[in-house]
Short mmCIF file of N, CA and C in Angstrom, two decimals:
data_model
loop_
_atom_site.label_atom_id
_atom_site.label_comp_id
_atom_site.label_asym_id
_atom_site.label_seq_id
_atom_site.Cartn_x
_atom_site.Cartn_y
_atom_site.Cartn_z
N MET A 1 1.32 -0.84 0.19
CA MET A 1 -0.39 0.01 0.08
C MET A 1 1.20 1.50 -0.15
N VAL A 2 2.05 1.36 0.84
CA VAL A 2 2.81 2.47 1.01
C VAL A 2 3.64 2.36 -0.44
N GLY A 3 3.75 2.15 -0.69
CA GLY A 3 4.76 1.47 -2.56
C GLY A 3 3.57 2.83 -3.95
N LEU A 4 2.04 1.52 -3.80
CA LEU A 4 0.71 2.88 -4.35
C LEU A 4 0.71 4.27 -4.13
N LEU A 5 1.20 4.29 -3.10
CA LEU A 5 0.53 5.44 -2.58
C LEU A 5 2.67 6.60 -3.25
N LEU A 6 3.22 5.99 -2.15
CA LEU A 6 4.35 7.29 -2.88
C LEU A 6 4.53 7.38 -4.33
N GLY A 7 3.13 6.08 -5.43
CA GLY A 7 3.66 5.72 -6.79
C GLY A 7 2.72 7.21 -7.48
N LEU A 8 0.92 7.71 -6.13
CA LEU A 8 1.01 8.14 -6.83
C LEU A 8 1.56 9.50 -6.67
N LEU A 9 2.09 9.45 -5.43
CA LEU A 9 2.59 11.22 -5.80
C LEU A 9 3.77 11.86 -6.74
N THR A 10 4.12 9.91 -7.16
CA THR A 10 5.18 10.63 -7.83
C THR A 10 4.53 11.27 -8.98
N VAL A 11 3.63 10.27 -9.18
CA VAL A 11 2.65 10.64 -10.67
C VAL A 11 1.39 12.32 -10.37
N PHE A 12 1.27 12.62 -9.32
CA PHE A 12 1.03 14.34 -8.29
C PHE A 12 1.92 15.30 -8.74
N ALA A 13 3.38 14.53 -8.15
CA ALA A 13 4.92 15.86 -8.40
C ALA A 13 4.81 15.36 -9.19
N GLY A 14 5.15 14.68 -10.48
CA GLY A 14 5.26 14.63 -12.26
C GLY A 14 7.01 15.64 -11.99
N PRO A 15 6.81 15.35 -13.65
CA PRO A 15 8.72 16.67 -13.46
C PRO A 15 8.84 18.34 -13.31
N GLY A 16 7.11 18.95 -13.91
CA GLY A 16 7.31 19.70 -13.41
C GLY A 16 7.10 20.87 -12.20
N ALA A 17 7.38 19.71 -11.21
CA ALA A 17 6.71 19.50 -9.48
C ALA A 17 7.58 20.58 -8.97
N ALA A 18 8.82 20.86 -9.38
CA ALA A 18 10.51 21.56 -8.82
C ALA A 18 10.20 22.77 -9.58
N GLN A 19 9.51 22.72 -10.50
CA GLN A 19 9.19 24.89 -12.05
C GLN A 19 8.09 25.04 -10.23
N ALA A 20 9.03 26.39 -9.45
CA ALA A 20 7.99 27.69 -9.37
C ALA A 20 6.62 27.82 -9.82
N GLU A 21 6.06 27.51 -10.51
CA GLU A 21 4.70 27.90 -11.49
C GLU A 21 4.49 26.26 -12.60
N PRO A 22 3.24 25.52 -12.06
CA PRO A 22 2.86 24.23 -12.51
C PRO A 22 2.61 24.78 -13.58
N SER A 23 2.88 23.92 -14.48
CA SER A 23 2.06 24.37 -15.76
C SER A 23 0.87 23.77 -15.89
N PRO A 24 0.10 24.55 -16.73
CA PRO A 24 -1.98 23.99 -16.54
C PRO A 24 -1.78 22.88 -16.68
N THR A 25 -1.10 21.73 -17.50
CA THR A 25 -1.08 20.48 -18.20
C THR A 25 -0.50 19.39 -16.67
N THR A 26 -0.41 19.95 -15.09
CA THR A 26 0.65 19.64 -14.08
C THR A 26 -0.58 19.48 -13.07
N VAL A 27 -0.70 18.22 -12.62
CA VAL A 27 -1.68 18.83 -11.98
C VAL A 27 -0.66 19.93 -10.38
N GLY A 28 0.29 19.29 -9.97
CA GLY A 28 0.57 19.71 -8.75
C GLY A 28 1.17 19.46 -7.74
N ASP A 29 1.90 19.85 -6.58
CA ASP A 29 1.95 19.27 -5.00
C ASP A 29 1.16 18.63 -4.30
N VAL A 30 0.97 17.72 -3.91
CA VAL A 30 -0.04 17.22 -3.08
C VAL A 30 0.37 17.80 -1.87
N THR A 31 -0.70 18.40 -1.46
CA THR A 31 -1.65 19.28 -0.88
C THR A 31 -2.32 19.18 1.02
N ALA A 32 -3.08 17.72 0.33
CA ALA A 32 -3.42 17.11 1.58
C ALA A 32 -3.83 15.66 1.15
N PHE A 33 -3.60 14.99 2.66
CA PHE A 33 -3.84 12.97 1.89
C PHE A 33 -4.94 13.35 3.72
N ALA A 34 -6.00 12.25 3.13
CA ALA A 34 -6.88 12.10 3.77
C ALA A 34 -6.91 10.52 4.37
N ALA A 35 -7.34 9.82 5.73
CA ALA A 35 -8.24 7.67 4.78
C ALA A 35 -9.27 7.72 5.76
N GLU A 36 -9.35 7.30 5.19
CA GLU A 36 -10.35 7.18 5.85
C GLU A 36 -11.55 5.39 6.02
N GLY A 37 -10.97 4.19 6.79
CA GLY A 37 -11.37 3.24 6.21
C GLY A 37 -10.72 2.91 5.03
N PRO A 38 -11.14 2.50 4.78
CA PRO A 38 -9.88 1.91 2.46
C PRO A 38 -10.61 3.04 2.01
N VAL A 39 -10.65 3.67 2.46
CA VAL A 39 -10.48 5.03 1.43
C VAL A 39 -9.72 5.68 1.56
N HIS A 40 -8.29 6.85 1.17
CA HIS A 40 -7.52 7.56 1.12
C HIS A 40 -8.04 8.02 -0.07
N ARG A 41 -7.29 10.06 0.25
CA ARG A 41 -7.07 10.88 -0.95
C ARG A 41 -6.30 11.99 -0.39
N LEU A 42 -6.19 12.00 -1.84
CA LEU A 42 -4.62 12.50 -1.29
C LEU A 42 -4.60 13.79 -2.24
N THR A 43 -5.07 14.95 -2.68
CA THR A 43 -6.09 16.61 -3.01
C THR A 43 -4.18 17.04 -3.17
N ALA A 44 -4.94 17.57 -4.18
CA ALA A 44 -3.02 18.68 -5.22
C ALA A 44 -4.57 20.20 -6.42
N GLY A 45 -4.88 21.01 -5.48
CA GLY A 45 -5.58 22.33 -5.40
C GLY A 45 -6.41 21.43 -5.50
N ARG A 46 -7.22 21.95 -6.58
CA ARG A 46 -8.54 21.57 -6.36
C ARG A 46 -8.34 19.89 -6.99
N THR A 47 -7.48 19.65 -7.91
CA THR A 47 -7.66 18.74 -7.86
C THR A 47 -7.50 16.98 -7.74
N GLU A 48 -8.65 16.13 -7.07
CA GLU A 48 -8.36 15.06 -5.91
C GLU A 48 -8.26 13.70 -6.08
N ALA A 49 -7.61 13.19 -5.97
CA ALA A 49 -7.78 11.71 -6.18
C ALA A 49 -7.72 10.58 -5.05
N ARG A 50 -8.77 9.86 -5.48
CA ARG A 50 -9.46 8.92 -4.14
C ARG A 50 -9.04 7.83 -4.67
N VAL A 51 -8.20 6.47 -3.50
CA VAL A 51 -7.43 5.10 -3.82
C VAL A 51 -8.72 4.71 -2.49
N SER A 52 -9.79 3.59 -3.71
CA SER A 52 -10.80 2.45 -2.60
C SER A 52 -9.78 1.65 -2.71
N PHE A 53 -9.71 0.19 -1.41
CA PHE A 53 -8.98 -0.90 -1.42
C PHE A 53 -10.73 -1.85 -0.86
N VAL A 54 -10.65 -2.15 -2.28
CA VAL A 54 -12.19 -2.73 -2.41
C VAL A 54 -11.26 -4.65 -1.74
N SER A 55 -10.85 -4.98 -1.28
CA SER A 55 -10.81 -6.03 -0.80
C SER A 55 -9.27 -6.36 -1.41
N THR A 56 -8.45 -7.46 -0.91
CA THR A 56 -6.96 -7.89 -0.26
C THR A 56 -6.26 -7.62 -1.79
N GLU A 57 -7.34 -8.15 -2.31
CA GLU A 57 -6.91 -8.54 -3.75
C GLU A 57 -7.28 -7.28 -4.81
N THR A 58 -7.73 -6.26 -4.61
CA THR A 58 -8.40 -5.35 -5.65
C THR A 58 -8.20 -4.06 -5.26
N PHE A 59 -8.06 -3.06 -5.29
CA PHE A 59 -8.33 -1.13 -5.47
C PHE A 59 -8.21 -0.89 -7.20
N ARG A 60 -9.51 0.51 -6.25
CA ARG A 60 -9.72 1.86 -7.28
C ARG A 60 -9.29 2.41 -7.26
N ILE A 61 -8.76 3.66 -8.16
CA ILE A 61 -7.78 4.90 -7.97
C ILE A 61 -9.08 5.29 -9.09
N GLU A 62 -9.64 6.70 -8.15
CA GLU A 62 -10.42 7.24 -9.29
C GLU A 62 -9.64 8.88 -9.13
N LEU A 63 -9.70 9.87 -10.53
CA LEU A 63 -9.93 11.08 -10.46
C LEU A 63 -10.10 12.42 -10.36
N ALA A 64 -10.42 13.04 -10.05
CA ALA A 64 -11.32 14.14 -10.75
C ALA A 64 -10.74 15.71 -10.86
N PRO A 65 -10.43 16.66 -12.00
CA PRO A 65 -8.91 17.44 -12.13
C PRO A 65 -9.95 18.79 -10.66
N ASP A 66 -11.33 18.77 -11.30
CA ASP A 66 -11.90 19.61 -10.36
C ASP A 66 -12.75 19.68 -8.83
N GLY A 67 -12.19 18.02 -8.81
CA GLY A 67 -12.57 17.53 -6.78
C GLY A 67 -14.12 17.22 -7.27
N GLY A 68 -14.37 17.05 -7.80
CA GLY A 68 -15.95 16.67 -7.31
C GLY A 68 -16.51 15.03 -8.27
N PHE A 69 -16.16 14.45 -7.16
CA PHE A 69 -16.50 12.78 -7.79
C PHE A 69 -17.99 12.10 -8.26
N THR A 70 -17.96 12.30 -9.48
CA THR A 70 -19.62 11.40 -10.07
C THR A 70 -19.48 10.13 -10.06
N ASP A 71 -21.23 9.58 -10.32
CA ASP A 71 -21.04 8.54 -10.13
C ASP A 71 -21.53 7.71 -11.62
N PRO A 72 -21.54 7.48 -12.83
CA PRO A 72 -21.77 8.35 -13.92
C PRO A 72 -22.56 6.10 -14.29
N ALA A 73 -21.39 5.79 -13.61
CA ALA A 73 -22.80 4.09 -13.84
C ALA A 73 -23.06 3.96 -13.38
N GLY A 74 -23.74 4.93 -11.91
CA GLY A 74 -24.28 4.36 -11.05
C GLY A 74 -24.86 2.90 -10.19
N ASP A 75 -25.69 2.86 -10.26
CA ASP A 75 -25.92 0.61 -9.99
C ASP A 75 -25.24 0.00 -10.29
N ASP A 76 -25.28 0.22 -11.88
CA ASP A 76 -24.50 -1.19 -12.43
C ASP A 76 -23.08 -1.15 -12.49
N ILE A 77 -22.93 -1.02 -10.70
CA ILE A 77 -21.23 -0.96 -10.61
C ILE A 77 -21.35 -1.59 -9.14
N VAL A 78 -21.40 -2.44 -9.20
CA VAL A 78 -21.55 -2.48 -7.30
C VAL A 78 -20.47 -3.25 -6.90
N LEU A 79 -19.82 -2.19 -6.03
CA LEU A 79 -18.26 -2.46 -4.93
C LEU A 79 -18.26 -3.89 -4.17
N PRO A 80 -18.38 -5.04 -3.55
CA PRO A 80 -17.75 -5.54 -2.14
C PRO A 80 -17.24 -4.93 -0.91
N GLN A 81 -17.60 -4.16 0.07
CA GLN A 81 -17.71 -3.91 0.91
C GLN A 81 -17.04 -4.64 1.56
N GLY A 82 -15.92 -3.79 3.09
CA GLY A 82 -15.61 -4.65 3.55
C GLY A 82 -14.27 -4.19 4.31
N SER A 83 -13.83 -5.02 4.97
CA SER A 83 -12.48 -4.00 6.29
C SER A 83 -11.32 -3.78 4.79
N ARG A 84 -10.78 -3.28 5.77
CA ARG A 84 -9.39 -2.89 4.99
C ARG A 84 -8.65 -4.17 5.28
N PRO A 85 -7.57 -4.36 4.73
CA PRO A 85 -6.69 -5.48 3.68
C PRO A 85 -5.59 -5.61 4.82
N PRO A 86 -5.20 -5.81 5.29
CA PRO A 86 -3.73 -6.15 6.26
C PRO A 86 -3.16 -5.61 6.46
N PRO A 87 -1.63 -5.13 7.10
CA PRO A 87 -0.55 -4.52 6.10
C PRO A 87 0.61 -5.62 4.95
N ALA A 88 1.00 -5.04 4.44
CA ALA A 88 1.84 -6.32 3.76
C ALA A 88 2.59 -7.03 5.28
N GLY A 89 2.69 -8.23 4.97
CA GLY A 89 3.12 -9.63 5.41
C GLY A 89 3.07 -9.71 6.82
N ARG A 90 1.42 -9.63 6.81
CA ARG A 90 0.32 -10.14 8.25
C ARG A 90 -0.30 -10.46 7.54
N THR A 91 -1.21 -11.07 8.23
CA THR A 91 -2.43 -11.89 7.15
C THR A 91 -3.96 -11.20 8.70
N ALA A 92 -4.49 -11.56 8.41
CA ALA A 92 -6.25 -11.19 8.68
C ALA A 92 -5.54 -10.54 9.91
N ALA A 93 -5.58 -12.44 10.11
CA ALA A 93 -5.79 -12.71 11.68
C ALA A 93 -4.57 -12.93 12.80
N THR A 94 -3.38 -12.05 11.79
CA THR A 94 -2.27 -11.27 13.35
C THR A 94 -2.89 -9.68 13.52
N ALA A 95 -3.58 -9.22 12.20
CA ALA A 95 -3.70 -7.74 11.56
C ALA A 95 -4.95 -7.48 13.37
N THR A 96 -5.80 -8.31 14.13
CA THR A 96 -6.28 -8.27 14.34
C THR A 96 -6.43 -8.61 15.80
N SER A 97 -5.05 -9.86 15.78
CA SER A 97 -4.26 -9.88 17.18
C SER A 97 -4.03 -9.59 18.36
#
């Protein structure tokens, strides 16, 4: 999970991150990070990325350039709801004990 989040940070920062002013095609620096259960949010200015850990083998990444997520599929896509996967190297049994 840490590797995934670091990879996302790299995508957000991109090669233009060292510039004083990001170009219009660069999202920019990450300005906020929040985690609530299996959903993690990375914010860069108005842009927001949402990473949802659906199961131990599945995650979903969404990007909203204006910070507003929409659900165009509606009820056509149903994601299983469950607990957050255990940290790397730990099984579900050891993570709860």
